[in-house]
Amino acid sequence: MTDPVEHGPGRTAAAFQEVYGAVPAGVWAAPGRINLIGEHTDYNDGFVMPLALPHTTLAAAAPRADGVLRLHSGAVPGSVVELRVAELDPAAVGRAGGDRGGWAAYPAGVVWALKDAGLAVGGLDLHLDSTVPTGAGLSSSAALEVATAAALNELYGLGLDSRSIARLCQRAENAFVGVPCGIMDQTASACCTAGHALFLDTRDLRMRQVPFDPAAEGLRLLVIDTRVRHELGDGAYAQRRASCEAGARALGVRALRDVPYAHLNSVVAELADDPVTLRRVRHVVTEIRRVEEVVECLDAGAVRAIGPLLTAGHASCRDDFEISCPELDLAVEAATAAGALGARMTGGGFGGSAIALVAEAAVERVSTAVDRAFAAAGYRPPRLFPALPSEGARRLL
Ligand code: ADP
Ligand code: MG
């Protein structure tokens, strides 16, 4: 990972020029994200609360009149992928298997999704640079999609607002890349604002920017990237979605979002003969409630009070939704034992990153404790950095 400060639009424009022999028409940025609270609630029509990281994917782009799409990433130097917009076909990409045609499927999928929505997009030269760690649960895929869509939106005068960009990027990832993700990551990358967490209702994409400035309270939100990603994650994600749908059917609701927290006891009784579905449902219902409680705390200026809610969210992810892993559990345990106010896994789970809310004076102690715990367990050293609530997608040049 490059230092986010070192990376800039001038460099990305220069890299574009090196690859394509011409200057780009512009450079756009879209950030990675962490989710403060609200895990696996987005495909249950529930609430989530992401914030954008300072780490971004930059897209330098220029339109082409000949319908050709040329794609290059600084992360995959040397190879320019060339496609024709008119021939983009999600079925053909799906047949390629593996990660469905490789990294180029993400930006190509965005072009396809815009075209499939009836928008007049044409060819494009695109160069991408990113400081968002990939596969770390920090949404490098959404950053890549949203940066590409932001470029196309302006270069082709599509007039899309940030919510529409998020929806189309999710469609690209679902239908073209073949990843059944919810709407949170793309919305976070497209819509977050600096100094805020985004309180998002994933049912109708209503949103509110909630002021969140840990530094002003003498706090830090640390990201602990475990640098592991367990293979079982992909299949487990589909299973969790299926369990949630089964739970909603059993309870006679459209989505688990429609199960009121106040009815939890009767739900537990109703699902008693299906303990797995019961645990999945209980996670979603309590997690949606925890999002509301975190919002109440932040609205009241009680930032420290969110700590126990984060830790309770982790326990629910670990025990009821069963999407954690030993590395994430160790990160959370070591951080809280060393004095973090709260900690939890963030993102899809089975590896990736945890977050910890820590008093400034305890950052050193908590970081050292996490490093030592990982070393003692024989794990790879984790990567720690502060999450400053940052700006969503924007044009830089
Ligand atoms: P996450 O979104 O949590 O980082 P994903 O598996 O959803 O993890 O997305 C990671 C994939 O996105 C990578 O394997 C790669 O295909 C693609 N990707 C992300 N950023 C870049 C980039 N800058 N250049 C090329 N491909 C990228
Ligand atoms: Mg992703």
CSV table of C-alpha atoms and ligand atoms in Angstrom, one decimal:
chain,number,residue,atom,x,y,z
A,1,MET,CA,0.0,0.0,0.0
A,2,THR,CA,1.3,3.4,-0.9
A,3,ASP,CA,1.0,6.2,1.6
A,4,PRO,CA,-2.3,7.9,0.8
A,5,VAL,CA,-0.5,11.3,0.9
A,6,GLU,CA,2.1,10.4,-1.7
A,7,HIS,CA,-0.5,9.4,-4.2
A,8,GLY,CA,-2.0,12.3,-6.3
A,9,PRO,CA,-3.8,13.2,-9.4
A,10,GLY,CA,-0.6,14.6,-11.1
A,11,ARG,CA,1.1,11.3,-10.8
A,12,THR,CA,-1.9,9.4,-12.1
A,13,ALA,CA,-2.3,11.8,-15.0
A,14,ALA,CA,1.4,11.3,-15.8
A,15,ALA,CA,1.0,7.5,-15.7
A,16,PHE,CA,-2.0,7.8,-18.0
A,17,GLN,CA,0.1,9.7,-20.5
A,18,GLU,CA,2.9,7.1,-20.3
A,19,VAL,CA,0.4,4.3,-21.1
A,20,TYR,CA,-1.7,6.0,-23.7
A,21,GLY,CA,0.6,8.8,-25.1
A,22,ALA,CA,-1.9,11.6,-24.5
A,23,VAL,CA,-3.1,13.6,-21.5
A,24,PRO,CA,-6.3,12.5,-19.8
A,25,ALA,CA,-9.4,14.6,-19.9
A,26,GLY,CA,-9.6,14.4,-16.1
A,27,VAL,CA,-8.8,12.5,-12.9
A,28,TRP,CA,-11.4,11.3,-10.5
A,29,ALA,CA,-11.1,9.8,-7.0
A,30,ALA,CA,-13.2,7.4,-5.1
A,31,PRO,CA,-12.4,6.1,-1.6
A,32,GLY,CA,-12.3,2.8,0.2
A,33,ARG,CA,-14.5,2.5,3.3
A,34,ILE,CA,-14.9,1.0,6.7
A,35,ASN,CA,-18.2,0.2,8.2
A,36,LEU,CA,-18.6,1.6,11.7
A,37,ILE,CA,-21.5,-0.6,12.5
A,38,GLY,CA,-24.3,-2.6,10.6
A,39,GLU,CA,-22.7,-5.7,9.2
A,40,HIS,CA,-24.5,-7.9,6.7
A,41,THR,CA,-27.6,-5.8,7.2
A,42,ASP,CA,-27.5,-4.2,3.7
A,43,TYR,CA,-29.0,-7.2,1.9
A,44,ASN,CA,-31.7,-7.3,4.6
A,45,ASP,CA,-33.0,-3.8,3.8
A,46,GLY,CA,-31.4,-2.7,7.1
A,47,PHE,CA,-29.3,0.2,8.3
A,48,VAL,CA,-25.5,0.6,7.9
A,49,MET,CA,-23.0,3.2,8.9
A,50,PRO,CA,-19.9,3.4,6.7
A,51,LEU,CA,-17.3,6.1,6.5
A,52,ALA,CA,-14.9,6.8,3.7
A,53,LEU,CA,-11.2,6.3,4.2
A,54,PRO,CA,-8.5,8.7,3.0
A,55,HIS,CA,-7.3,5.9,0.8
A,56,THR,CA,-8.6,6.3,-2.8
A,57,THR,CA,-8.6,4.8,-6.2
A,58,LEU,CA,-7.8,7.4,-8.8
A,59,ALA,CA,-9.1,7.1,-12.4
A,60,ALA,CA,-7.5,9.1,-15.2
A,61,ALA,CA,-9.7,8.9,-18.2
A,62,ALA,CA,-10.3,10.2,-21.7
A,63,PRO,CA,-13.3,9.4,-24.0
A,64,ARG,CA,-12.8,7.7,-27.3
A,65,ALA,CA,-15.0,8.1,-30.4
A,66,ASP,CA,-14.4,4.5,-31.7
A,67,GLY,CA,-16.3,2.5,-29.0
A,68,VAL,CA,-13.1,0.9,-27.8
A,69,LEU,CA,-12.4,0.5,-24.1
A,70,ARG,CA,-8.8,0.4,-23.0
A,71,LEU,CA,-8.1,-0.4,-19.3
A,72,HIS,CA,-4.9,-0.2,-17.4
A,73,SER,CA,-4.1,-0.4,-13.7
A,74,GLY,CA,-0.9,0.6,-11.9
A,75,ALA,CA,-1.5,-2.6,-9.8
A,76,VAL,CA,-1.2,-4.7,-12.9
A,77,PRO,CA,1.6,-2.9,-14.8
A,78,GLY,CA,2.2,-3.5,-18.4
A,79,SER,CA,-1.0,-5.1,-19.5
A,80,VAL,CA,-3.6,-2.9,-21.2
A,81,VAL,CA,-6.9,-4.8,-21.6
A,82,GLU,CA,-8.8,-3.8,-24.8
A,83,LEU,CA,-12.5,-4.5,-25.2
A,84,ARG,CA,-15.3,-3.1,-27.4
A,85,VAL,CA,-18.2,-1.4,-25.5
A,86,ALA,CA,-20.7,-2.9,-27.9
A,87,GLU,CA,-19.5,-6.4,-27.2
A,88,LEU,CA,-19.5,-6.3,-23.4
A,89,ASP,CA,-21.4,-9.4,-22.3
A,90,PRO,CA,-21.9,-10.5,-18.6
A,91,ALA,CA,-22.6,-14.1,-19.7
A,92,ALA,CA,-19.2,-14.3,-21.5
A,93,VAL,CA,-17.4,-12.9,-18.4
A,94,GLY,CA,-19.2,-15.3,-16.1
A,95,ARG,CA,-18.0,-18.2,-18.2
A,96,ALA,CA,-14.4,-17.2,-17.7
A,97,GLY,CA,-14.7,-18.5,-14.1
A,98,GLY,CA,-12.3,-17.7,-11.3
A,99,ASP,CA,-12.5,-14.1,-10.5
A,100,ARG,CA,-14.7,-13.7,-13.6
A,101,GLY,CA,-12.3,-12.4,-16.1
A,102,GLY,CA,-9.9,-10.7,-13.7
A,103,TRP,CA,-9.7,-7.1,-12.5
A,104,ALA,CA,-10.8,-5.6,-15.8
A,105,ALA,CA,-14.3,-7.0,-15.2
A,106,TYR,CA,-14.9,-4.3,-12.6
A,107,PRO,CA,-14.4,-1.2,-14.8
A,108,ALA,CA,-15.8,-3.1,-17.9
A,109,GLY,CA,-18.8,-4.0,-15.8
A,110,VAL,CA,-19.4,-0.4,-14.9
A,111,VAL,CA,-19.4,0.6,-18.6
A,112,TRP,CA,-21.8,-2.3,-19.3
A,113,ALA,CA,-24.2,-1.4,-16.4
A,114,LEU,CA,-24.4,2.2,-17.7
A,115,LYS,CA,-25.0,1.1,-21.2
A,116,ASP,CA,-27.6,-1.5,-20.1
A,117,ALA,CA,-29.4,1.3,-18.2
A,118,GLY,CA,-29.9,3.0,-21.6
A,119,LEU,CA,-27.2,5.6,-21.0
A,120,ALA,CA,-25.2,6.8,-24.0
A,121,VAL,CA,-21.6,5.8,-23.0
A,122,GLY,CA,-18.9,5.2,-25.6
A,123,GLY,CA,-15.3,4.3,-25.6
A,124,LEU,CA,-12.8,5.2,-22.9
A,125,ASP,CA,-9.1,5.1,-22.1
A,126,LEU,CA,-8.7,4.5,-18.4
A,127,HIS,CA,-5.7,4.3,-16.0
A,128,LEU,CA,-6.2,3.5,-12.4
A,129,ASP,CA,-4.0,4.0,-9.3
A,130,SER,CA,-5.0,3.0,-5.9
A,131,THR,CA,-3.9,3.2,-2.2
A,132,VAL,CA,-6.9,1.1,-1.1
A,133,PRO,CA,-5.5,-2.3,0.1
A,134,THR,CA,-7.2,-4.9,-2.1
A,135,GLY,CA,-9.1,-7.8,-0.5
A,136,ALA,CA,-8.7,-6.3,3.0
A,137,GLY,CA,-12.4,-5.7,3.5
A,138,LEU,CA,-11.9,-2.0,2.7
A,139,SER,CA,-13.8,-2.1,-0.6
A,140,SER,CA,-11.1,-1.6,-3.2
A,141,SER,CA,-13.6,-3.0,-5.7
A,142,ALA,CA,-16.3,-0.4,-5.0
A,143,ALA,CA,-13.6,2.4,-5.1
A,144,LEU,CA,-12.5,1.1,-8.5
A,145,GLU,CA,-16.1,1.0,-9.8
A,146,VAL,CA,-17.2,4.3,-8.4
A,147,ALA,CA,-14.0,6.1,-9.7
A,148,THR,CA,-14.7,4.7,-13.2
A,149,ALA,CA,-18.4,5.6,-13.0
A,150,ALA,CA,-17.6,9.2,-11.9
A,151,ALA,CA,-15.3,9.6,-14.9
A,152,LEU,CA,-17.9,8.3,-17.3
A,153,ASN,CA,-20.6,10.3,-15.8
A,154,GLU,CA,-18.8,13.6,-16.5
A,155,LEU,CA,-17.1,12.7,-19.7
A,156,TYR,CA,-20.4,11.5,-21.3
A,157,GLY,CA,-22.6,14.1,-19.6
A,158,LEU,CA,-24.8,11.4,-18.1
A,159,GLY,CA,-26.1,13.6,-15.2
A,160,LEU,CA,-26.2,10.8,-12.7
A,161,ASP,CA,-26.4,11.7,-9.0
A,162,SER,CA,-24.2,9.8,-6.4
A,163,ARG,CA,-27.0,7.4,-5.4
A,164,SER,CA,-27.6,6.4,-9.0
A,165,ILE,CA,-23.8,5.9,-9.5
A,166,ALA,CA,-23.8,3.6,-6.4
A,167,ARG,CA,-26.7,1.5,-7.7
A,168,LEU,CA,-25.2,1.1,-11.2
A,169,CYS,CA,-21.9,0.1,-9.7
A,170,GLN,CA,-23.5,-2.5,-7.5
A,171,ARG,CA,-25.3,-3.8,-10.6
A,172,ALA,CA,-21.9,-4.0,-12.3
A,173,GLU,CA,-20.4,-6.0,-9.5
A,174,ASN,CA,-23.5,-8.3,-9.1
A,175,ALA,CA,-24.3,-9.0,-12.8
A,176,PHE,CA,-21.1,-8.5,-14.6
A,177,VAL,CA,-18.3,-9.4,-12.1
A,178,GLY,CA,-20.6,-12.0,-10.5
A,179,VAL,CA,-20.2,-11.0,-6.8
A,180,PRO,CA,-23.6,-10.8,-5.0
A,181,CYS,CA,-22.7,-7.8,-2.8
A,182,GLY,CA,-25.2,-5.4,-1.2
A,183,ILE,CA,-25.4,-1.7,-1.8
A,184,MET,CA,-23.3,-0.4,1.1
A,185,ASP,CA,-19.8,-0.3,-0.4
A,186,GLN,CA,-20.7,1.6,-3.5
A,187,THR,CA,-22.9,4.0,-1.6
A,188,ALA,CA,-20.1,4.7,0.9
A,189,SER,CA,-17.6,5.4,-1.8
A,190,ALA,CA,-20.0,7.6,-3.8
A,191,CYS,CA,-21.8,9.5,-1.0
A,192,CYS,CA,-19.7,9.8,2.1
A,193,THR,CA,-18.5,13.2,3.2
A,194,ALA,CA,-15.4,14.2,5.3
A,195,GLY,CA,-16.0,14.4,9.1
A,196,HIS,CA,-19.1,12.2,8.9
A,197,ALA,CA,-20.3,8.6,9.0
A,198,LEU,CA,-23.1,7.9,6.6
A,199,PHE,CA,-26.3,6.6,8.2
A,200,LEU,CA,-27.9,4.7,5.3
A,201,ASP,CA,-31.2,3.0,5.0
A,202,THR,CA,-30.5,0.4,2.4
A,203,ARG,CA,-34.2,-0.1,1.7
A,204,ASP,CA,-34.6,3.2,-0.1
A,205,LEU,CA,-31.1,4.7,0.1
A,206,ARG,CA,-32.3,7.5,2.3
A,207,MET,CA,-29.2,8.8,4.1
A,208,ARG,CA,-28.0,11.2,6.6
A,209,GLN,CA,-24.5,12.5,7.2
A,210,VAL,CA,-23.8,12.1,10.9
A,211,PRO,CA,-20.9,14.2,12.3
A,212,PHE,CA,-18.2,11.9,13.5
A,213,ASP,CA,-14.8,13.4,14.4
A,214,PRO,CA,-13.0,11.0,16.8
A,215,ALA,CA,-10.0,13.3,16.9
A,216,ALA,CA,-12.0,16.1,18.4
A,217,GLU,CA,-12.8,13.8,21.3
A,218,GLY,CA,-9.2,12.8,21.8
A,219,LEU,CA,-10.0,9.4,20.1
A,220,ARG,CA,-8.7,7.5,17.2
A,221,LEU,CA,-10.4,4.9,15.1
A,222,LEU,CA,-7.7,2.4,14.2
A,223,VAL,CA,-8.0,0.0,11.3
A,224,ILE,CA,-6.3,-3.4,11.9
A,225,ASP,CA,-5.9,-5.1,8.6
A,226,THR,CA,-5.2,-8.8,9.5
A,227,ARG,CA,-3.9,-9.4,5.9
A,228,VAL,CA,-5.7,-12.7,5.8
A,229,ARG,CA,-8.6,-13.7,3.7
A,230,HIS,CA,-10.1,-17.1,4.2
A,231,GLU,CA,-11.3,-18.9,1.2
A,232,LEU,CA,-14.6,-20.0,2.7
A,233,GLY,CA,-15.8,-16.4,2.7
A,234,ASP,CA,-17.4,-16.4,-0.8
A,235,GLY,CA,-19.6,-19.5,-0.3
A,236,ALA,CA,-20.4,-18.4,3.2
A,237,TYR,CA,-21.7,-15.0,2.0
A,238,ALA,CA,-24.2,-16.7,-0.3
A,239,GLN,CA,-25.2,-19.0,2.5
A,240,ARG,CA,-25.8,-16.2,4.9
A,241,ARG,CA,-27.9,-14.4,2.4
A,242,ALA,CA,-30.0,-17.5,1.9
A,243,SER,CA,-30.4,-18.0,5.6
A,244,CYS,CA,-31.6,-14.4,6.0
A,245,GLU,CA,-34.1,-14.9,3.2
A,246,ALA,CA,-35.3,-18.2,4.8
A,247,GLY,CA,-35.7,-16.4,8.1
A,248,ALA,CA,-37.7,-13.6,6.5
A,249,ARG,CA,-40.0,-16.2,4.8
A,250,ALA,CA,-40.5,-18.1,8.0
A,251,LEU,CA,-41.4,-15.0,9.9
A,252,GLY,CA,-43.7,-13.7,7.0
A,253,VAL,CA,-41.8,-10.5,6.4
A,254,ARG,CA,-40.5,-8.9,3.2
A,255,ALA,CA,-37.0,-8.6,4.7
A,256,LEU,CA,-35.5,-9.0,8.2
A,257,ARG,CA,-35.5,-5.3,8.5
A,258,ASP,CA,-39.2,-5.6,9.1
A,259,VAL,CA,-38.7,-7.6,12.3
A,260,PRO,CA,-38.9,-5.1,15.1
A,261,TYR,CA,-36.3,-5.3,17.8
A,262,ALA,CA,-39.1,-5.3,20.4
A,263,HIS,CA,-40.4,-8.6,18.9
A,264,LEU,CA,-37.1,-10.4,19.3
A,265,ASN,CA,-38.3,-12.6,22.2
A,266,SER,CA,-41.3,-13.9,20.2
A,267,VAL,CA,-39.0,-14.5,17.1
A,268,VAL,CA,-36.7,-16.6,19.3
A,269,ALA,CA,-39.6,-18.7,20.3
A,270,GLU,CA,-40.9,-19.0,16.8
A,271,LEU,CA,-37.6,-20.2,15.3
A,272,ALA,CA,-36.6,-22.4,18.3
A,273,ASP,CA,-36.6,-25.6,16.2
A,274,ASP,CA,-34.2,-24.0,13.6
A,275,PRO,CA,-31.3,-22.7,15.8
A,276,VAL,CA,-29.1,-21.7,12.8
A,277,THR,CA,-31.7,-19.5,11.2
A,278,LEU,CA,-32.5,-18.2,14.7
A,279,ARG,CA,-28.9,-17.1,15.2
A,280,ARG,CA,-28.7,-15.4,11.8
A,281,VAL,CA,-32.0,-13.6,12.3
A,282,ARG,CA,-30.9,-12.5,15.8
A,283,HIS,CA,-27.7,-11.0,14.5
A,284,VAL,CA,-29.5,-9.0,11.8
A,285,VAL,CA,-32.2,-7.7,14.1
A,286,THR,CA,-29.8,-6.7,17.0
A,287,GLU,CA,-27.3,-5.3,14.5
A,288,ILE,CA,-29.9,-3.0,13.0
A,289,ARG,CA,-30.8,-1.8,16.5
A,290,ARG,CA,-27.1,-1.3,17.2
A,291,VAL,CA,-26.8,1.0,14.2
A,292,GLU,CA,-29.7,3.1,15.6
A,293,GLU,CA,-28.0,3.2,19.0
A,294,VAL,CA,-24.7,4.3,17.5
A,295,VAL,CA,-26.5,7.1,15.7
A,296,GLU,CA,-28.2,8.1,18.9
A,297,CYS,CA,-24.8,8.3,20.7
A,298,LEU,CA,-23.2,10.3,17.9
A,299,ASP,CA,-26.2,12.7,17.7
A,300,ALA,CA,-25.8,13.3,21.5
A,301,GLY,CA,-22.1,13.9,21.2
A,302,ALA,CA,-21.4,10.7,23.2
A,303,VAL,CA,-18.7,9.3,20.9
A,304,ARG,CA,-17.0,7.2,23.7
A,305,ALA,CA,-20.4,5.5,24.3
A,306,ILE,CA,-20.3,3.7,20.9
A,307,GLY,CA,-17.3,1.6,22.1
A,308,PRO,CA,-19.4,-1.1,23.8
A,309,LEU,CA,-21.8,-1.2,20.9
A,310,LEU,CA,-18.9,-2.0,18.5
A,311,THR,CA,-17.7,-4.8,20.8
A,312,ALA,CA,-21.2,-6.2,21.1
A,313,GLY,CA,-21.5,-6.1,17.3
A,314,HIS,CA,-18.4,-8.1,17.0
A,315,ALA,CA,-19.7,-10.8,19.4
A,316,SER,CA,-22.9,-11.0,17.3
A,317,CYS,CA,-20.9,-11.3,14.1
A,318,ARG,CA,-18.7,-14.0,15.7
A,319,ASP,CA,-21.3,-16.1,17.6
A,320,ASP,CA,-24.6,-15.5,15.9
A,321,PHE,CA,-23.7,-14.8,12.3
A,322,GLU,CA,-20.4,-16.8,12.4
A,323,ILE,CA,-18.5,-14.7,9.9
A,324,SER,CA,-15.4,-13.9,12.0
A,325,CYS,CA,-12.1,-15.9,12.1
A,326,PRO,CA,-9.3,-16.4,14.6
A,327,GLU,CA,-7.3,-13.4,13.4
A,328,LEU,CA,-10.2,-11.0,13.6
A,329,ASP,CA,-11.2,-12.3,17.0
A,330,LEU,CA,-7.6,-11.9,18.2
A,331,ALA,CA,-7.4,-8.3,16.9
A,332,VAL,CA,-10.6,-7.4,18.8
A,333,GLU,CA,-9.6,-9.3,22.0
A,334,ALA,CA,-6.1,-7.8,22.1
A,335,ALA,CA,-7.3,-4.3,21.4
A,336,THR,CA,-10.0,-4.3,24.0
A,337,ALA,CA,-7.7,-6.0,26.6
A,338,ALA,CA,-5.2,-3.2,26.0
A,339,GLY,CA,-7.8,-0.6,26.7
A,340,ALA,CA,-9.6,0.1,23.4
A,341,LEU,CA,-13.1,1.5,24.1
A,342,GLY,CA,-14.5,-0.9,21.6
A,343,ALA,CA,-13.5,-3.0,18.6
A,344,ARG,CA,-15.1,-5.2,15.9
A,345,MET,CA,-14.6,-6.8,12.6
A,346,THR,CA,-15.6,-4.6,9.6
A,347,GLY,CA,-16.8,-5.7,6.2
A,348,GLY,CA,-17.8,-9.1,5.0
A,349,GLY,CA,-15.7,-11.1,7.5
A,350,PHE,CA,-13.5,-14.3,7.2
A,351,GLY,CA,-10.5,-12.1,7.3
A,352,GLY,CA,-9.9,-8.5,6.2
A,353,SER,CA,-10.0,-5.8,8.8
A,354,ALA,CA,-11.1,-4.9,12.3
A,355,ILE,CA,-11.6,-1.4,13.7
A,356,ALA,CA,-10.9,-0.3,17.2
A,357,LEU,CA,-11.9,3.0,19.0
A,358,VAL,CA,-9.0,4.0,21.1
A,359,ALA,CA,-8.1,7.0,23.3
A,360,GLU,CA,-5.2,8.9,21.7
A,361,ALA,CA,-3.1,8.2,24.8
A,362,ALA,CA,-3.6,4.5,24.4
A,363,VAL,CA,-2.9,4.2,20.6
A,364,GLU,CA,0.7,3.1,21.1
A,365,ARG,CA,-0.3,0.5,23.8
A,366,VAL,CA,-3.1,-0.9,21.8
A,367,SER,CA,-1.1,-1.1,18.6
A,368,THR,CA,1.8,-2.9,20.4
A,369,ALA,CA,-0.6,-5.3,22.1
A,370,VAL,CA,-2.2,-6.3,18.8
A,371,ASP,CA,1.3,-6.7,17.1
A,372,ARG,CA,2.5,-8.8,20.0
A,373,ALA,CA,-0.7,-11.0,20.1
A,374,PHE,CA,-0.3,-11.7,16.4
A,375,ALA,CA,3.4,-12.5,16.7
A,376,ALA,CA,2.6,-14.8,19.7
A,377,ALA,CA,0.0,-16.6,17.7
A,378,GLY,CA,2.3,-17.0,14.7
A,379,TYR,CA,0.2,-14.8,12.4
A,380,ARG,CA,1.6,-12.4,9.8
A,381,PRO,CA,2.1,-8.9,11.2
A,382,PRO,CA,-1.1,-6.9,10.9
A,383,ARG,CA,-1.2,-3.5,9.3
A,384,LEU,CA,-2.5,-0.7,11.5
A,385,PHE,CA,-3.5,2.8,10.4
A,386,PRO,CA,-6.0,5.5,11.6
A,387,ALA,CA,-9.4,5.9,9.8
A,388,LEU,CA,-10.1,9.5,9.3
A,389,PRO,CA,-13.7,10.0,8.0
A,390,SER,CA,-12.9,11.3,4.5
A,391,GLU,CA,-14.6,12.6,1.3
A,392,GLY,CA,-16.5,10.4,-1.1
A,393,ALA,CA,-16.0,10.4,-4.9
A,394,ARG,CA,-14.9,13.6,-6.5
A,395,ARG,CA,-13.1,15.1,-9.5
A,396,LEU,CA,-9.5,16.1,-8.7
A,397,LEU,CA,-8.2,17.3,-12.1
B,1,ADP,P1,-12.2,-5.6,-1.5
B,1,ADP,O1,-13.3,-4.8,-2.2
B,1,ADP,O2,-12.6,-5.8,0.0
B,1,ADP,O3,-10.9,-5.0,-1.6
B,1,ADP,P2,-12.8,-7.6,-3.4
B,1,ADP,O4,-12.5,-9.0,-3.6
B,1,ADP,O5,-14.3,-7.2,-3.5
B,1,ADP,O6,-12.1,-7.0,-2.1
B,1,ADP,O7,-12.1,-6.8,-4.6
B,1,ADP,C1,-10.8,-6.9,-4.9
B,1,ADP,C2,-10.5,-7.1,-6.4
B,1,ADP,O8,-10.8,-5.8,-7.0
B,1,ADP,C3,-9.1,-7.4,-6.7
B,1,ADP,O9,-8.9,-8.8,-6.7
B,1,ADP,C4,-9.0,-6.8,-8.1
B,1,ADP,O10,-9.6,-7.8,-9.1
B,1,ADP,C5,-9.9,-5.6,-8.1
B,1,ADP,N1,-9.2,-4.4,-7.8
B,1,ADP,C6,-9.4,-3.5,-6.8
B,1,ADP,N2,-8.5,-2.5,-6.9
B,1,ADP,C7,-7.8,-2.6,-8.0
B,1,ADP,C8,-6.8,-1.9,-8.7
B,1,ADP,N3,-6.4,-0.7,-8.3
B,1,ADP,N4,-6.4,-2.4,-9.9
B,1,ADP,C9,-6.8,-3.5,-10.4
B,1,ADP,N5,-7.7,-4.3,-9.8
B,1,ADP,C10,-8.2,-3.9,-8.6
B,2,MG,MG,-15.3,-5.5,-2.6
